XYZ file of C-alpha atoms in Angstrom:
280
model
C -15.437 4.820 15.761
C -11.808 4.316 16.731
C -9.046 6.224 17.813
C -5.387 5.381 16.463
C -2.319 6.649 17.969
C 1.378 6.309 16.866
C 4.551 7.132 18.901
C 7.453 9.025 17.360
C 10.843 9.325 19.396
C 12.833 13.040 19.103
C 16.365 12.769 17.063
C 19.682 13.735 16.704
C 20.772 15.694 14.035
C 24.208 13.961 13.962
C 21.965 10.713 13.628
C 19.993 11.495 10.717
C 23.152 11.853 8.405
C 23.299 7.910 8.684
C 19.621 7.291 7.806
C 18.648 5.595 4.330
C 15.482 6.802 2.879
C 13.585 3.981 4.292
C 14.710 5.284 7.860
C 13.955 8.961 7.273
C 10.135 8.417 6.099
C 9.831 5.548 8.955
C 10.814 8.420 11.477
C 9.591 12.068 9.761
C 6.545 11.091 7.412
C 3.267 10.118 8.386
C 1.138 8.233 5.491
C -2.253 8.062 6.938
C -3.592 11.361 9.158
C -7.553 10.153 7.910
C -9.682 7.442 7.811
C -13.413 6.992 7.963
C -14.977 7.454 11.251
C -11.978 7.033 13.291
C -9.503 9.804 14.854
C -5.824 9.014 13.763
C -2.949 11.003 15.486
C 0.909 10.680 16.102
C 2.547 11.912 18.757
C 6.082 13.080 18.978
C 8.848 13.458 21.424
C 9.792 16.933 19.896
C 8.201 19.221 22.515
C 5.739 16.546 22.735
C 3.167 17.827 19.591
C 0.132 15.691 18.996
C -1.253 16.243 15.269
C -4.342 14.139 14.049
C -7.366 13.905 12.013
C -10.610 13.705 11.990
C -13.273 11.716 9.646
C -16.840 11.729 10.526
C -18.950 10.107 7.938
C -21.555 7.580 10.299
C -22.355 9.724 12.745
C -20.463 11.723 15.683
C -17.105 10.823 16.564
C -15.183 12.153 19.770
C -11.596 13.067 20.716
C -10.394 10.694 23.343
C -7.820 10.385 25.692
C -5.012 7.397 24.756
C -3.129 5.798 27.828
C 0.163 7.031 26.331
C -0.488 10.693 27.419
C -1.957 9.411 31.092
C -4.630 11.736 31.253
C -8.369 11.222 32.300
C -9.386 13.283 29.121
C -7.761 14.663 25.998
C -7.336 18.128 27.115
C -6.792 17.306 30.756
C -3.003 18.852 30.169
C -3.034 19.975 26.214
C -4.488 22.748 24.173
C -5.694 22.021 20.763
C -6.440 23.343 17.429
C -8.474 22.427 14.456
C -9.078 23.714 11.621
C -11.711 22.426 8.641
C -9.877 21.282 5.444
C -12.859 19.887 3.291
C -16.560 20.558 3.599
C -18.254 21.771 6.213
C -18.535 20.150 9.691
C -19.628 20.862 13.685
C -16.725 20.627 16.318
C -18.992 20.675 20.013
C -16.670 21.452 22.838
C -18.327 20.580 26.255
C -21.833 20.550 25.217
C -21.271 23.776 22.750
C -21.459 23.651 18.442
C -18.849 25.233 16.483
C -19.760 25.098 13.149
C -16.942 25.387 11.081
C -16.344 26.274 6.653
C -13.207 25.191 5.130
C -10.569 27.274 6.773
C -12.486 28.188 9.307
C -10.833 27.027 12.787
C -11.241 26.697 17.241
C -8.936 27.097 19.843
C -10.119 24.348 22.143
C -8.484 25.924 25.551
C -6.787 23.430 28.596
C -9.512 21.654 30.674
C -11.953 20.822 27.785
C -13.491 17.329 28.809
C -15.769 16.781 25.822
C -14.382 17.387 22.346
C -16.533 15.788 18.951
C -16.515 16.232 15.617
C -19.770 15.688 13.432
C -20.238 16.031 9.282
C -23.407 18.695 8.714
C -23.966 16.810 5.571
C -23.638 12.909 5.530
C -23.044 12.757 1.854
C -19.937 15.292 2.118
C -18.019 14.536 5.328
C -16.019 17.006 6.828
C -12.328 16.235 7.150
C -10.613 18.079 10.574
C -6.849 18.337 10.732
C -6.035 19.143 14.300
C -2.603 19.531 16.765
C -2.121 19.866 20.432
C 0.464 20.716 22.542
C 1.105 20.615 26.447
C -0.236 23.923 28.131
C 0.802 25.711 31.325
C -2.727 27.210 31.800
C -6.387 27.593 30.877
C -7.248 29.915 27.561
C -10.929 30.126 27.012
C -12.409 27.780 23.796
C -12.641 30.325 20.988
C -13.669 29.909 16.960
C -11.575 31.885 14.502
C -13.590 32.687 11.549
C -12.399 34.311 8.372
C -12.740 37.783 9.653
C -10.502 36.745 12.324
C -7.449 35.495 10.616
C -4.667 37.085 8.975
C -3.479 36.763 5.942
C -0.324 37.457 4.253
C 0.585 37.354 0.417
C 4.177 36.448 -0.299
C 6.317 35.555 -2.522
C 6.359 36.231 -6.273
C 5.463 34.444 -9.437
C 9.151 35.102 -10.827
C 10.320 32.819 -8.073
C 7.376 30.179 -8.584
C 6.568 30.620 -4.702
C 3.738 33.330 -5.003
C 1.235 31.892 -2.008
C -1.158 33.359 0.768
C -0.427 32.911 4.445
C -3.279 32.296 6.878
C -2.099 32.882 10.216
C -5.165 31.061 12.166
C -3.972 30.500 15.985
C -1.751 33.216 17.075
C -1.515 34.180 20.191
C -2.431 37.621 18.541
C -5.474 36.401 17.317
C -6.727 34.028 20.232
C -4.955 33.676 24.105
C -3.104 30.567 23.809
C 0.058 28.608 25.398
C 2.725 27.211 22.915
C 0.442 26.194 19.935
C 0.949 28.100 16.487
C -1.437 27.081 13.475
C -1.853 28.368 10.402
C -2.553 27.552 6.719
C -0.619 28.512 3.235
C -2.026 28.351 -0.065
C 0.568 28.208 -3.430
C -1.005 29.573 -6.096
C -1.024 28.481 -9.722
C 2.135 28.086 -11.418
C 3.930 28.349 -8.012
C 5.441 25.402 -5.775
C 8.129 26.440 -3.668
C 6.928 27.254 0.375
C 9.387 28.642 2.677
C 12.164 29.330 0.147
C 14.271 30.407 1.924
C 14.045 28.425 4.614
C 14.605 28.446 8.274
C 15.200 27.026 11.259
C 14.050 27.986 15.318
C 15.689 26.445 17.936
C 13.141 27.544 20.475
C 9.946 25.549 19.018
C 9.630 22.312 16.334
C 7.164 22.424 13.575
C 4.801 19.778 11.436
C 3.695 20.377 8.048
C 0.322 18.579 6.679
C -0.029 18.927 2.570
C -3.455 18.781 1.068
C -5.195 19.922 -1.856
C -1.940 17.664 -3.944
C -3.779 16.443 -7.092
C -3.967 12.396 -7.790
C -0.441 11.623 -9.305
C 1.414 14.758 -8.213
C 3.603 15.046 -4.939
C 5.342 17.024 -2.809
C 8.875 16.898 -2.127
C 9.688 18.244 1.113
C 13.484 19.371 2.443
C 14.584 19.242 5.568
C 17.803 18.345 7.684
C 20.278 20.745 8.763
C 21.042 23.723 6.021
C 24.595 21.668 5.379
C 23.579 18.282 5.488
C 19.328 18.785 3.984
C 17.051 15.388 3.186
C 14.496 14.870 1.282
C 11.310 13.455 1.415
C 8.437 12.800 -1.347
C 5.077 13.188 -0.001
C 1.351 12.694 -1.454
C -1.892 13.924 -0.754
C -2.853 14.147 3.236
C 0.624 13.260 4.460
C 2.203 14.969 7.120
C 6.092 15.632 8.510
C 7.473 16.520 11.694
C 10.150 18.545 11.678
C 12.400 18.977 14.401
C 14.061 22.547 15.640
C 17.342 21.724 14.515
C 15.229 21.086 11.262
C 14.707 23.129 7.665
C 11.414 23.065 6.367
C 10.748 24.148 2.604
C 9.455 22.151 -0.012
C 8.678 22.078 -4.455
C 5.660 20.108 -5.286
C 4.942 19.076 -9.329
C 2.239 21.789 -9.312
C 0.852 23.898 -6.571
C -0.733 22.551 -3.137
C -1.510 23.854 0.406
C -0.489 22.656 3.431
C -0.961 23.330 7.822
C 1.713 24.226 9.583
C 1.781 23.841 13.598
C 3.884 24.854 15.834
C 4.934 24.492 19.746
C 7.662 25.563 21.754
C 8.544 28.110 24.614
C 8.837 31.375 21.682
C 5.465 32.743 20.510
C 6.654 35.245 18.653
C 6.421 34.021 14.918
C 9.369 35.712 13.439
C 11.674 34.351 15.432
C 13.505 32.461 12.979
C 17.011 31.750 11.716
C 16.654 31.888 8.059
C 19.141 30.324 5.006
C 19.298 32.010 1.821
C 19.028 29.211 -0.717
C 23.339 29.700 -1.979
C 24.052 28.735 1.564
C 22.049 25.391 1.634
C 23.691 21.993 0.877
């Protein structure tokens, strides 16, 4: 196995007027989040979020500390969340199996020393998408399972953004520090998430889009609501997007993606929203 880590640096909104499209993916997008029996993961300077994958297929693979966080382990200083995206899989935390469906999640709590991820069947490897934040103290390792999370149906078809909201890792649904995580589903004949969008100064957000078809893509906005970017994005990609940041996106047919979230505001509405005349 191997573990791959990539360093992003926080910007300046005032910057990223100047950047040419080459410049904005080099900076927001990340390509690769998966590859076969190796951990990928970027970190980023915006409040310091870690997001990663996961790809057992050979045999176990573990979570390990990388010298750029200066830790003895992983979770030494960080919280973490992962949640299944494909298959089925076992995440053991210190010595104990989680075995987790597709959707199905665990809150991996500050002071975890052992963290692996395993495929239950060989021939169908599980894929993990996971992010971590810093954490001020210790929440106890938990699963959420499906009777655990929330869901929310929003949108309409009218407006071609009809989807279902899985609110995973809340801190209403497990004890946690600053990490958010949850998972949206557009259904057919919608592609529009987070219209209207939003921004929150008091936490920065990634988005990781799955489930886009071979040929399709996802073209994601962000930017401030007067000066908004755009990004084109394909299957297993993910964004960063910082608080100063929109996030919304139209794909060429529907998709899902994982949203995760840190900052020092837990409360998940708290968010200053754009109605879609007042974006330029």
């Amino acid at each position: 196995m191997k573990t791959v880590i990539e360093e992003r640096w926080g910007t300046h909104p005032g910057d990223v007027k100047h950047y040419d499209t080459a410049r904005l993916r080099k900076e927001f997008l990340v390509e690769k989040v998966f590859e076969p029996d190796a951990v990928l993961m970027t970190y980023t300077h915006n409040d310091r979020l870690i997001i990663g994958g996961a790809l057992p297929v050979s045999g176990v693979i573990r979570l390990e500390t990388v010298p750029l966080i200066r830790s003895e382990y992983f979770c030494e200083r960080r919280e973490l969340g992962i949640i299944c995206i494909e298959n089925e899989g076992i995440v053991s935390v210190d010595g104990k199996d989680y075995r987790l469906a597709v959707k199905d999640a665990v809150y991996v709590g500050r002071g975890s020393q052992q963290v692996s991820f395993a495929s239950s069947d060989a021939s169908r490897p599980a894929r993990f998408y996971f992010a971590s934040s810093p954490a001020h103290t210790c929440y106890p390792t938990t699963p959420v399972t499906k009777e655990m999370r929330r869901m929310r149906h929003l949108g309409a078809q009218a407006t071609s953004n009809e989807r279902i909201l899985n609110q995973i890792i809340l801190s209403e649904i497990v004890p946690c520090c600053q990490l958010q995580m949850g998972l949206t589903e557009l259904q057919t004949g919608s592609v529009w998430n987070t219209m209207p969008p939003h921004t929150h100064s008091r936490r920065m957000e990634a988005y990781f889009y799955f489930n886009v078809p071979a040929e399709q893509s996802v073209c994601h906005f962000m930017g401030e609501p007067q000066e908004t970017r755009h990004l084109f994005m394909l299957n297993e990609q993910a964004v960063i997007s910082p608080s100063w940041s929109i996030h919304s996106a139209a794909g060429t047919c529907n998709y899902s993606f994982i949203w995760a979230m840190c900052g020092e505001n837990l409360a998940y509405d708290d968010m200053d929203t754009f109605t879609a005349d007042k974006l330029r």
